[in-house]
Amino acid sequence: MVMTKVYPNAIVLETKERPSVAADTPVVLTVWKKSLLFNCHGFTVFDSNGNLVFRVDNYTAGGNAEIVLMDASGRSIFTIRRKRLSLLDNWVVFDGETTANPRFTVTKHVNFLGTKSLAHVSFPAPGSRTKKVMYEIEGSYSQRCCGVYDEKRRRVAEIRAKEAVGGVGFGGDVFRLIVQQPEIDPTVAMALVVVLDQMFM
C-alpha cells in the first residue's frame, strides 16, 4: 500500500529557526497530527519548504494536564495548561517552561445562540490585572475550517484542510495553518491549534 506523503520533501530533523518571511507575506504551515517520536502522540509542523519548524511530543487529546510546544530542535516555546476549578473551559499559555505570568488565555465559547464563535483569546493588559480580548476564533475545528480574527475583524490566521496532488484527501490529521504576519506570530497561531484540538476533539 502506497501512503500519501504529508509533505513532498523528506522529513529533515535539522535545527531551523522559526518561520521567517517578509512581514506582508502569509506563512503557510503544514500541520501533521503525529509525533516524530515512537509511541508518542503530538504534532509535527513543516514550513512551505518542507523544513520542520514546530513539534509537540507529549500530547493526549482531551486530558493532558500540560502540553509543550517546541521548535524544531526541541526548545520549549510555550507550555499549555488547562485551568482547573474554572466554570469555563480555559487554557492558559506560558512562555517556555515557566508556569507564572501567563502569556495569554484561551476560553471556549459557550454557544447558546448558534454563533460561529469557538473561543476567544485574551492577553494581559500592560500594567493591569485585567485581560483584553485580542482574537476571536470562528468556524469548525473538527472540519478543519476556521479563522482567527483580530479586534478589527481582520482574519489573521486560518486553518484549512489540505489536499494532496490529484485531489486525494489527507483526512483531519493533516491540514494547513495560514498565518498573516506581523498581525499574529506563528508560534501563537500554532499554540491556538493545540488548544482547539484539546477543546474540540
mmCIF file of C-alpha atoms in Angstrom:
data_model
loop_
_atom_site.group_PDB
_atom_site.id
_atom_site.type_symbol
_atom_site.label_atom_id
_atom_site.label_comp_id
_atom_site.label_asym_id
_atom_site.label_seq_id
_atom_site.Cartn_x
_atom_site.Cartn_y
_atom_site.Cartn_z
ATOM 1 C CA MET A 1 0.000 0.000 0.000
ATOM 2 C CA VAL A 2 1.393 3.396 -1.023
ATOM 3 C CA MET A 3 0.975 6.112 1.603
ATOM 4 C CA THR A 4 0.200 9.672 0.509
ATOM 5 C CA LYS A 5 3.075 11.923 1.539
ATOM 6 C CA VAL A 6 2.269 14.570 4.126
ATOM 7 C CA TYR A 7 4.802 16.868 2.533
ATOM 8 C CA PRO A 8 6.655 16.416 -0.765
ATOM 9 C CA ASN A 9 10.104 16.874 0.796
ATOM 10 C CA ALA A 10 11.688 14.328 3.083
ATOM 11 C CA ILE A 11 11.489 14.954 6.816
ATOM 12 C CA VAL A 12 14.752 16.579 7.859
ATOM 13 C CA LEU A 13 15.416 16.791 11.580
ATOM 14 C CA GLU A 14 17.694 19.796 11.493
ATOM 15 C CA THR A 15 17.730 22.813 13.774
ATOM 16 C CA LYS A 16 15.763 25.506 11.982
ATOM 17 C CA GLU A 17 14.731 28.940 13.056
ATOM 18 C CA ARG A 18 11.076 29.819 13.312
ATOM 19 C CA PRO A 19 9.323 30.643 10.026
ATOM 20 C CA SER A 20 10.757 33.861 8.635
ATOM 21 C CA VAL A 21 9.316 35.642 5.610
ATOM 22 C CA ALA A 22 8.511 39.191 4.604
ATOM 23 C CA ALA A 23 6.134 40.877 7.030
ATOM 24 C CA ASP A 24 3.317 41.155 4.465
ATOM 25 C CA THR A 25 3.647 37.561 3.211
ATOM 26 C CA PRO A 26 1.474 34.852 4.796
ATOM 27 C CA VAL A 27 3.285 31.941 6.442
ATOM 28 C CA VAL A 28 1.827 28.642 5.223
ATOM 29 C CA LEU A 29 2.472 25.703 7.535
ATOM 30 C CA THR A 30 1.555 22.040 7.136
ATOM 31 C CA VAL A 31 0.358 20.562 10.428
ATOM 32 C CA TRP A 32 0.507 16.794 10.903
ATOM 33 C CA LYS A 33 -1.201 15.403 13.987
ATOM 34 C CA LYS A 34 1.549 12.901 14.691
ATOM 35 C CA SER A 35 4.658 12.882 16.851
ATOM 36 C CA LEU A 36 8.064 12.122 15.384
ATOM 37 C CA LEU A 37 8.817 10.045 18.478
ATOM 38 C CA PHE A 38 7.797 6.394 18.565
ATOM 39 C CA ASN A 39 4.857 5.603 20.832
ATOM 40 C CA CYS A 40 4.064 9.286 21.479
ATOM 41 C CA HIS A 41 1.203 11.497 20.402
ATOM 42 C CA GLY A 42 1.667 15.040 19.214
ATOM 43 C CA PHE A 43 2.033 17.409 16.288
ATOM 44 C CA THR A 44 4.718 17.844 13.650
ATOM 45 C CA VAL A 45 4.703 21.119 11.694
ATOM 46 C CA PHE A 46 6.542 21.952 8.455
ATOM 47 C CA ASP A 47 7.066 25.215 6.600
ATOM 48 C CA SER A 48 6.459 25.684 2.858
ATOM 49 C CA ASN A 49 9.943 24.314 2.074
ATOM 50 C CA GLY A 50 9.357 21.096 3.996
ATOM 51 C CA ASN A 51 11.509 22.083 6.973
ATOM 52 C CA LEU A 52 10.462 21.061 10.465
ATOM 53 C CA VAL A 53 9.553 24.190 12.470
ATOM 54 C CA PHE A 54 7.366 23.090 15.426
ATOM 55 C CA ARG A 55 6.702 19.879 17.305
ATOM 56 C CA VAL A 56 4.643 18.542 20.205
ATOM 57 C CA ASP A 57 5.535 15.114 21.592
ATOM 58 C CA ASN A 58 3.688 14.831 24.926
ATOM 59 C CA TYR A 59 0.113 15.116 23.739
ATOM 60 C CA THR A 60 -3.076 13.278 24.768
ATOM 61 C CA ALA A 61 -6.350 14.554 23.294
ATOM 62 C CA GLY A 62 -8.775 15.891 25.857
ATOM 63 C CA GLY A 63 -6.895 15.075 29.014
ATOM 64 C CA ASN A 64 -3.272 16.139 29.163
ATOM 65 C CA ALA A 65 -2.540 18.451 32.068
ATOM 66 C CA GLU A 66 0.433 20.092 30.356
ATOM 67 C CA ILE A 67 1.483 20.302 26.714
ATOM 68 C CA VAL A 68 4.777 21.770 25.497
ATOM 69 C CA LEU A 69 5.078 23.389 22.066
ATOM 70 C CA MET A 70 8.694 23.171 20.883
ATOM 71 C CA ASP A 71 10.751 24.417 17.972
ATOM 72 C CA ALA A 72 12.480 22.012 15.577
ATOM 73 C CA SER A 73 15.441 21.436 17.909
ATOM 74 C CA GLY A 74 13.256 20.667 20.931
ATOM 75 C CA ARG A 75 13.484 24.029 22.711
ATOM 76 C CA SER A 76 10.309 24.895 24.598
ATOM 77 C CA ILE A 77 8.345 27.813 23.151
ATOM 78 C CA PHE A 78 5.105 27.572 25.150
ATOM 79 C CA THR A 79 3.716 25.453 27.974
ATOM 80 C CA ILE A 80 -0.044 24.989 27.647
ATOM 81 C CA ARG A 81 -2.160 24.075 30.658
ATOM 82 C CA ARG A 82 -5.846 23.614 31.248
ATOM 83 C CA LYS A 83 -7.102 25.884 34.013
ATOM 84 C CA ARG A 84 -8.627 23.730 36.725
ATOM 85 C CA LEU A 85 -11.503 24.708 39.010
ATOM 86 C CA SER A 86 -12.918 27.103 36.438
ATOM 87 C CA LEU A 87 -16.569 27.443 35.419
ATOM 88 C CA LEU A 88 -15.436 27.954 31.824
ATOM 89 C CA ASP A 89 -13.213 25.789 29.626
ATOM 90 C CA ASN A 90 -10.000 27.834 29.943
ATOM 91 C CA TRP A 91 -6.495 27.108 28.708
ATOM 92 C CA VAL A 92 -3.500 29.129 29.882
ATOM 93 C CA VAL A 93 -0.346 29.555 27.775
ATOM 94 C CA PHE A 94 3.036 30.348 29.370
ATOM 95 C CA ASP A 95 6.362 31.290 27.806
ATOM 96 C CA GLY A 96 8.908 28.473 27.683
ATOM 97 C CA GLU A 97 8.584 26.060 30.588
ATOM 98 C CA THR A 98 7.513 28.658 33.137
ATOM 99 C CA THR A 99 4.150 28.437 34.871
ATOM 100 C CA ALA A 100 3.937 32.019 36.134
ATOM 101 C CA ASN A 101 2.657 35.151 34.416
ATOM 102 C CA PRO A 102 0.625 33.644 31.548
ATOM 103 C CA ARG A 103 1.298 34.972 28.064
ATOM 104 C CA PHE A 104 -2.380 34.566 27.094
ATOM 105 C CA THR A 105 -5.575 32.651 27.886
ATOM 106 C CA VAL A 106 -7.944 30.829 25.517
ATOM 107 C CA THR A 107 -11.576 30.433 26.639
ATOM 108 C CA LYS A 108 -14.040 28.124 24.928
ATOM 109 C CA HIS A 109 -17.176 29.917 23.798
ATOM 110 C CA VAL A 110 -20.398 28.693 25.395
ATOM 111 C CA ASN A 111 -22.634 28.566 22.346
ATOM 112 C CA PHE A 112 -26.257 29.154 23.286
ATOM 113 C CA LEU A 113 -27.162 31.276 20.261
ATOM 114 C CA GLY A 114 -25.790 29.118 17.467
ATOM 115 C CA THR A 115 -22.967 31.534 16.625
ATOM 116 C CA LYS A 116 -19.822 30.507 14.771
ATOM 117 C CA SER A 117 -17.583 31.524 17.657
ATOM 118 C CA LEU A 118 -15.401 28.726 19.051
ATOM 119 C CA ALA A 119 -13.190 30.583 21.523
ATOM 120 C CA HIS A 120 -11.642 33.915 22.361
ATOM 121 C CA VAL A 121 -8.025 34.732 23.179
ATOM 122 C CA SER A 122 -7.196 37.207 25.950
ATOM 123 C CA PHE A 123 -3.863 38.886 26.668
ATOM 124 C CA PRO A 124 -2.988 40.697 29.907
ATOM 125 C CA ALA A 125 -3.357 44.444 29.549
ATOM 126 C CA PRO A 126 0.017 46.213 30.134
ATOM 127 C CA GLY A 127 0.339 47.435 33.716
ATOM 128 C CA SER A 128 -3.021 45.980 34.727
ATOM 129 C CA ARG A 129 -4.510 42.786 36.118
ATOM 130 C CA THR A 130 -7.332 42.891 33.588
ATOM 131 C CA LYS A 131 -7.277 40.961 30.330
ATOM 132 C CA LYS A 132 -8.157 42.213 26.884
ATOM 133 C CA VAL A 133 -9.713 40.015 24.203
ATOM 134 C CA MET A 134 -7.377 40.188 21.223
ATOM 135 C CA TYR A 135 -8.599 37.389 18.955
ATOM 136 C CA GLU A 136 -11.855 35.583 18.241
ATOM 137 C CA ILE A 137 -11.802 32.089 16.710
ATOM 138 C CA GLU A 138 -14.734 31.117 14.487
ATOM 139 C CA GLY A 139 -15.735 28.194 12.283
ATOM 140 C CA SER A 140 -15.432 24.432 12.729
ATOM 141 C CA TYR A 141 -12.199 22.927 14.016
ATOM 142 C CA SER A 142 -13.460 19.356 13.526
ATOM 143 C CA GLN A 143 -13.880 20.129 9.806
ATOM 144 C CA ARG A 144 -10.533 21.963 9.727
ATOM 145 C CA CYS A 145 -12.208 25.144 8.560
ATOM 146 C CA CYS A 146 -11.845 28.070 10.953
ATOM 147 C CA GLY A 147 -10.337 31.524 11.210
ATOM 148 C CA VAL A 148 -8.734 33.725 13.849
ATOM 149 C CA TYR A 149 -9.947 37.344 13.793
ATOM 150 C CA ASP A 150 -8.441 40.379 15.491
ATOM 151 C CA GLU A 151 -10.263 43.285 17.160
ATOM 152 C CA LYS A 152 -10.857 44.927 13.764
ATOM 153 C CA ARG A 153 -12.398 41.713 12.373
ATOM 154 C CA ARG A 154 -9.405 41.059 10.148
ATOM 155 C CA ARG A 155 -8.623 37.384 9.608
ATOM 156 C CA VAL A 156 -5.075 36.952 10.903
ATOM 157 C CA ALA A 157 -4.826 33.150 10.761
ATOM 158 C CA GLU A 158 -6.749 30.323 9.165
ATOM 159 C CA ILE A 159 -6.974 26.544 9.428
ATOM 160 C CA ARG A 160 -7.794 24.734 6.185
ATOM 161 C CA ALA A 161 -7.989 21.114 5.146
ATOM 162 C CA LYS A 162 -5.076 20.063 2.936
ATOM 163 C CA GLU A 163 -5.409 18.096 -0.278
ATOM 164 C CA ALA A 164 -2.653 16.082 -1.869
ATOM 165 C CA VAL A 165 -1.766 16.338 -5.541
ATOM 166 C CA GLY A 166 -4.592 14.837 -7.580
ATOM 167 C CA GLY A 167 -7.278 15.764 -5.057
ATOM 168 C CA VAL A 168 -6.622 12.886 -2.644
ATOM 169 C CA GLY A 169 -7.637 13.974 0.855
ATOM 170 C CA PHE A 170 -5.394 13.535 3.881
ATOM 171 C CA GLY A 171 -8.241 13.482 6.389
ATOM 172 C CA GLY A 172 -8.288 15.551 9.551
ATOM 173 C CA ASP A 173 -4.784 14.628 10.690
ATOM 174 C CA VAL A 174 -3.047 16.798 8.072
ATOM 175 C CA PHE A 175 -4.069 20.398 7.435
ATOM 176 C CA ARG A 176 -2.760 23.859 6.662
ATOM 177 C CA LEU A 177 -2.214 26.707 9.096
ATOM 178 C CA ILE A 178 -2.015 30.041 7.273
ATOM 179 C CA VAL A 179 -0.635 32.906 9.348
ATOM 180 C CA GLN A 180 -0.694 36.605 8.431
ATOM 181 C CA GLN A 181 2.471 38.274 9.680
ATOM 182 C CA PRO A 182 3.009 40.601 11.518
ATOM 183 C CA GLU A 183 -0.604 40.572 12.785
ATOM 184 C CA ILE A 184 -0.055 37.322 14.687
ATOM 185 C CA ASP A 185 3.088 35.340 15.464
ATOM 186 C CA PRO A 186 3.206 31.806 14.001
ATOM 187 C CA THR A 187 4.104 30.426 17.437
ATOM 188 C CA VAL A 188 0.912 31.912 18.910
ATOM 189 C CA ALA A 189 -1.152 30.582 15.993
ATOM 190 C CA MET A 190 0.242 27.063 16.486
ATOM 191 C CA ALA A 191 -0.463 27.226 20.226
ATOM 192 C CA LEU A 192 -4.072 28.057 19.346
ATOM 193 C CA VAL A 193 -4.237 24.941 17.149
ATOM 194 C CA VAL A 194 -3.112 22.788 20.088
ATOM 195 C CA VAL A 195 -5.723 24.367 22.367
ATOM 196 C CA LEU A 196 -8.505 23.959 19.794
ATOM 197 C CA ASP A 197 -7.601 20.302 19.418
ATOM 198 C CA GLN A 198 -7.947 19.870 23.172
ATOM 199 C CA MET A 199 -11.291 21.664 23.212
ATOM 200 C CA PHE A 200 -12.978 20.034 20.245
ATOM 201 C CA MET A 201 -11.536 16.547 19.752
#
